[in-house]
Coordinates of C-alpha atoms in Angstrom, one line a residue:
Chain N
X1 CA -34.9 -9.6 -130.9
X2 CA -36.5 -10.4 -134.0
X3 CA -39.4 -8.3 -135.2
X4 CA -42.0 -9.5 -137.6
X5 CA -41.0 -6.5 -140.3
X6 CA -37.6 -7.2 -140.4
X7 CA -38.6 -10.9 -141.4
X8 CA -40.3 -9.8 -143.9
X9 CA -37.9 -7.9 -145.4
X10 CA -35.7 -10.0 -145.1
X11 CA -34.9 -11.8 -148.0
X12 CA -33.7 -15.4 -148.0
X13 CA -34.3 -16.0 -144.0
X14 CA -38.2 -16.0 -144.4
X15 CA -38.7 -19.6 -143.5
X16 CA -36.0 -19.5 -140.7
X17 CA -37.7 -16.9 -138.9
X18 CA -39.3 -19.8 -136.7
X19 CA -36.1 -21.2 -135.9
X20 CA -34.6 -17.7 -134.9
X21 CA -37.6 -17.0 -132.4
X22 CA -36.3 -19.8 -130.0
X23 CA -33.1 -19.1 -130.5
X24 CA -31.0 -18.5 -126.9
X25 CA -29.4 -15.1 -128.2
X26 CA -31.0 -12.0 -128.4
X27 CA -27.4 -10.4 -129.3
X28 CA -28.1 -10.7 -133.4
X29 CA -31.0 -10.2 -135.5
X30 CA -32.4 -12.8 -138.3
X31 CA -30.8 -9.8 -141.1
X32 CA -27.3 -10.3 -139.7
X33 CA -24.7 -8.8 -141.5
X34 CA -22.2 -11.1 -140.0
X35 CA -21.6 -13.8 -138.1
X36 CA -21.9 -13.4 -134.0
X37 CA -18.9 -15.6 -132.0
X38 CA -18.7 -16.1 -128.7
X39 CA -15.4 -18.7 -128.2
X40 CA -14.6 -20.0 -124.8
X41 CA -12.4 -21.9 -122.9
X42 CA -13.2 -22.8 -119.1
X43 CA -11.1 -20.1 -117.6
X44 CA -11.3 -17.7 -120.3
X45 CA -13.6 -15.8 -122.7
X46 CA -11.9 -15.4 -125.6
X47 CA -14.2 -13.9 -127.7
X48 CA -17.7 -12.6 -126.4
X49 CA -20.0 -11.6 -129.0
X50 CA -17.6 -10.4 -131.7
X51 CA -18.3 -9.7 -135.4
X52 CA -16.9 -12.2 -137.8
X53 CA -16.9 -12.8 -141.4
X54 CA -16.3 -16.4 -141.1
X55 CA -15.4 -19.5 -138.6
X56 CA -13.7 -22.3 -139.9
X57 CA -14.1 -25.3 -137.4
X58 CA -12.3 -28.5 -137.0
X59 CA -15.7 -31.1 -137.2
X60 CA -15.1 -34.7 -136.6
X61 CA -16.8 -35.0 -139.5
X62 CA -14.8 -32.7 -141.9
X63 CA -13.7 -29.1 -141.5
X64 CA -16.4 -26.6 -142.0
X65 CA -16.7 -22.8 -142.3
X66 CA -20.0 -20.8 -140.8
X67 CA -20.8 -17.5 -142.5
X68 CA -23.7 -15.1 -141.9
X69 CA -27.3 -16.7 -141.9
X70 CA -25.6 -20.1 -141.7
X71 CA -28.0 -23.1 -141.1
X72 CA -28.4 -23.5 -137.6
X73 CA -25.7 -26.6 -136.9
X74 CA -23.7 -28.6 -133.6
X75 CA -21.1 -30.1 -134.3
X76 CA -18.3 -32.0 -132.0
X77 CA -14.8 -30.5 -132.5
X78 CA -12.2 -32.9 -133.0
X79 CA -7.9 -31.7 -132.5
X80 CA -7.3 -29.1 -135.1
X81 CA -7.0 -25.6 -136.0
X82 CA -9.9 -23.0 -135.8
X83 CA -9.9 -20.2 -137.8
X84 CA -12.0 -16.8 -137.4
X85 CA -11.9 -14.6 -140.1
X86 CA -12.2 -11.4 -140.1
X87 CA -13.0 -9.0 -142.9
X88 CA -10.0 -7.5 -144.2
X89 CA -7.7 -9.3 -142.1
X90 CA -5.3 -11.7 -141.5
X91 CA -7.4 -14.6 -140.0
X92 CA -6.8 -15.5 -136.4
X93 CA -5.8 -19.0 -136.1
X94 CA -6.4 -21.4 -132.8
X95 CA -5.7 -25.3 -131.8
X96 CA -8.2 -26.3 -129.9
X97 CA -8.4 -29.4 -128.5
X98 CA -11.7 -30.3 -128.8
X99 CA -15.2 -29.8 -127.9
X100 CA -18.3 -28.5 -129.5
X101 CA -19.4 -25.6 -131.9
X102 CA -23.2 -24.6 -132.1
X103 CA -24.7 -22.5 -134.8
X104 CA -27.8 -20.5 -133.6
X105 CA -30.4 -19.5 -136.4
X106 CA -29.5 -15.7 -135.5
X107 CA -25.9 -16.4 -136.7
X108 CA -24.9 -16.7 -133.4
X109 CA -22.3 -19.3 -133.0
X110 CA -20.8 -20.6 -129.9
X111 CA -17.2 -22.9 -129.6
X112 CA -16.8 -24.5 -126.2
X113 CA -13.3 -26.0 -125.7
X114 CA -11.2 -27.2 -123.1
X115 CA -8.5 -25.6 -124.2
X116 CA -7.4 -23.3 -127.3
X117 CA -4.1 -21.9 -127.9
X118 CA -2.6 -19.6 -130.7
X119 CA -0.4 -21.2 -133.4
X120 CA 2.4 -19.1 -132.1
X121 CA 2.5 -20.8 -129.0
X122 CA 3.1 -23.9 -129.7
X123 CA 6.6 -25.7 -129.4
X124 CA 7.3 -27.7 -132.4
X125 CA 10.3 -29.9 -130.8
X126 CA 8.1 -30.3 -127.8
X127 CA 5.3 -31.9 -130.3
X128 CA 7.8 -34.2 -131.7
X129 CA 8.9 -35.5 -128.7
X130 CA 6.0 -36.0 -127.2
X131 CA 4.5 -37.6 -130.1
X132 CA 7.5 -40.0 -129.8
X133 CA 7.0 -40.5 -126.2
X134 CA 3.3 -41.6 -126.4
X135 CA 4.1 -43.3 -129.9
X136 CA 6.6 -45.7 -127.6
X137 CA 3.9 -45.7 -124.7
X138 CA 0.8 -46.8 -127.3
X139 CA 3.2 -49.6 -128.4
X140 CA 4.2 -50.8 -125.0
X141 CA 0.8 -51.0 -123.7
X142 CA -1.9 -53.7 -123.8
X143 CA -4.1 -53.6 -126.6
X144 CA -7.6 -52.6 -125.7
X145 CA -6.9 -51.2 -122.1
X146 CA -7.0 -47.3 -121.3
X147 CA -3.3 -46.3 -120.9
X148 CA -3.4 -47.5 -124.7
X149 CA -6.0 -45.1 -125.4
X150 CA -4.8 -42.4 -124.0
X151 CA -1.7 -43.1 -125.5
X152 CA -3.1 -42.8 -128.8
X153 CA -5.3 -39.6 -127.6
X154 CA -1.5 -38.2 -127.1
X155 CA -0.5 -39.3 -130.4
X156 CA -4.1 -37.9 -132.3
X157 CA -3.5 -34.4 -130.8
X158 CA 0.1 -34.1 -131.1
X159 CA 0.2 -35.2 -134.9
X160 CA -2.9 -32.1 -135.1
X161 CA -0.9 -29.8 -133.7
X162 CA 2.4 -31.2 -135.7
X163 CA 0.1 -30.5 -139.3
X164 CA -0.5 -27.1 -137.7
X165 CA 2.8 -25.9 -137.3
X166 CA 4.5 -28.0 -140.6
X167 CA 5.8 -30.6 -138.7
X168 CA 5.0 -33.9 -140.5
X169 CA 5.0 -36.6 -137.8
X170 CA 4.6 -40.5 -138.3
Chain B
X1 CA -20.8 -53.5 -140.6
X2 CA -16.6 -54.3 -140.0
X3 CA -15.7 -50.8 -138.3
X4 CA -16.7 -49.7 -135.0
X5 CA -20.0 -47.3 -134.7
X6 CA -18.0 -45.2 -131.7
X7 CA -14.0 -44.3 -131.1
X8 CA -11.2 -46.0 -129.3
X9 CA -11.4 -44.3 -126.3
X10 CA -15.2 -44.9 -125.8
X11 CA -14.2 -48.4 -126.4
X12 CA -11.1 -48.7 -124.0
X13 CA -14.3 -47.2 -121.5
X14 CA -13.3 -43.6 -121.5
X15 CA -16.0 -41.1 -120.8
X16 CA -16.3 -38.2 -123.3
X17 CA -14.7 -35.9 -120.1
X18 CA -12.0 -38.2 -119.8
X19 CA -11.4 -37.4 -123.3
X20 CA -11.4 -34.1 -123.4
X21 CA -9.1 -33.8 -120.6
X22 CA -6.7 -36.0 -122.0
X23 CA -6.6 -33.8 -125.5
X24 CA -6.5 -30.6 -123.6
X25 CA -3.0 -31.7 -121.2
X26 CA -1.4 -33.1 -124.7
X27 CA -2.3 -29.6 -125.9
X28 CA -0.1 -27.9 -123.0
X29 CA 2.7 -30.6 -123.0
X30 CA 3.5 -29.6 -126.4
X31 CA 3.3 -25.5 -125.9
X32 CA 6.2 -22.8 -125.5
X33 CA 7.7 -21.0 -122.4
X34 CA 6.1 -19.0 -120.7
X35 CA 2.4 -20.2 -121.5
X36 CA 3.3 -23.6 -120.6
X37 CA 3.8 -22.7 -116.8
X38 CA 0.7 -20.4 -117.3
X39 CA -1.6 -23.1 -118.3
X40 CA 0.1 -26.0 -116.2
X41 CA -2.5 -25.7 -113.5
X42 CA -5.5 -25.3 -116.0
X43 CA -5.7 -29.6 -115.8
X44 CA -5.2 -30.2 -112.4
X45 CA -8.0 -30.2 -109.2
X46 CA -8.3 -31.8 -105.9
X47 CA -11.0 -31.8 -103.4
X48 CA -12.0 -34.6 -100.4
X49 CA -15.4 -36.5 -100.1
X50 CA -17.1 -38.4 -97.4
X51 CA -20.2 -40.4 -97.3
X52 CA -22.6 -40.3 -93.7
X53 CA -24.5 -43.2 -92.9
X54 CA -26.0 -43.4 -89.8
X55 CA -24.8 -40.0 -88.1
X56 CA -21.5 -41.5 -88.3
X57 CA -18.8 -39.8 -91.4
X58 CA -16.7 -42.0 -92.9
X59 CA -13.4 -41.2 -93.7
X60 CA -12.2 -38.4 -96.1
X61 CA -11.3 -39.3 -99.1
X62 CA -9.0 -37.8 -101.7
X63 CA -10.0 -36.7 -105.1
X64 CA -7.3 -35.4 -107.9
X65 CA -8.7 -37.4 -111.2
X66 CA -11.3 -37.7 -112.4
X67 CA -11.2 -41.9 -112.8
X68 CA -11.5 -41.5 -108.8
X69 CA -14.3 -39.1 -109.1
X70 CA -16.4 -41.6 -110.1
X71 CA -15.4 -44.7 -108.1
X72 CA -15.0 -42.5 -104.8
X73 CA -19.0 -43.1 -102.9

């Protein structure tokens, strides 16, 4: 995967060269011209090893883009939208609903999810009501218990996917 | 030190999986015909468990969440 020429060559990934010899991937090189994704979902490979210019991804700590020869990085996803960027294009925009993103030294990055869905196909009346509903259900339950959490789980990922689609829930 | 190092569902005793679950079926409640039907089954599994002691099985057992999952032997 990575000869010792083409680090030398290279020019700013010298000292990463390291890093990109234990790397999992043999798919880029450490002179990527772009970035490698590979997104999945459990039943479902979305994208398997296709050229991007840029993933933005929903961190729990702060939204965050990954371009070519991108620090190697994991990061936990939290309810938001992903965005892959292609050059030229209109960027392709997913909810997920969570999981993790890992950024290879070969700019090779992987998003694991449980589930990701196109903007398009989400039902904005069915947000707010089920916002509503759990809203209710968070309220009714006892405070500290599980059927609250989950309530507010409903409520976290619903208000995401309301901001995605323009709704403004509260 | 007033806030809470981990999130309200690892505190209310969640696991992470429980989690992600959870997130995942809110993101198919809220998603348009005919995806919605498509996807319905994507958070839903079954299987039965029994435990041997002794050469004799006990009886089987019922698994369709993931709470029971981990209570079950």
């Amino acid at each position: 995967m990575l000869s010792r020429t083409a680090s030398l060559v290279a020019r700013k990934v010298v000292p990463r060269a390291s890093f990109a010899a234990r790397a999992f991937s043999s798919e880029a090189t450490a002179d990527a011209t772009s970035v490698t994704l590979n997104l999945s979902v459990p039943y479902e490979s979305i994208y398997n090893g296709a050229a991007v210019e840029q993933v933005i991804i929903p961190g729990t700590e702060g939204e965050y883009g990954i371009t070519v020869n991108h620090v190697p990085y994991v990061a936990q996803m939290k309810p938001g939208v992903l965005q892959v960027l292609f050059e030229g294009a209109e960027p392709e925009k997913y909810f997920v609903a969570g999981g993790y993103a890992v950024t290879h030294a070969n700019s090779v990055t992987d998003v694991v999810c449980v589930e990701a869905v196109k903007l398009d196909d989400i039902d904005p009346s069915a947000v707010q009501s089920n916002y509503d509903a759990a809203k209710s259900a968070a309220g009714a339950a006892a405070s500290g218990s599980v059927e609250e959490a989950e309530a507010m789980i409903d409520m976290e990922v619903n208000k995401a996917m309301g901001l995605a689609v323009g709704l403004t829930l509260a | 030190m007033t806030a809470p190092a981990t999130s309200f569902w690892r505190i209310a005793g969640m696991t992470y999986l429980q989690y992600a679950n959870r997130a995942a079926g809110s993101v198919r409640a809220g998603l348009k015909e005919p995806l919605k039907s498509k996807l319905a089954a994507q958070g839903q599994f079954s299987y039965k468990v029994s435990s041997w002691t002794n050469g004799e099985q006990s009886p089987k057992i019922e698994i369709d969440t993931l709470d029971k999952a981990g209570k079950a032997v």
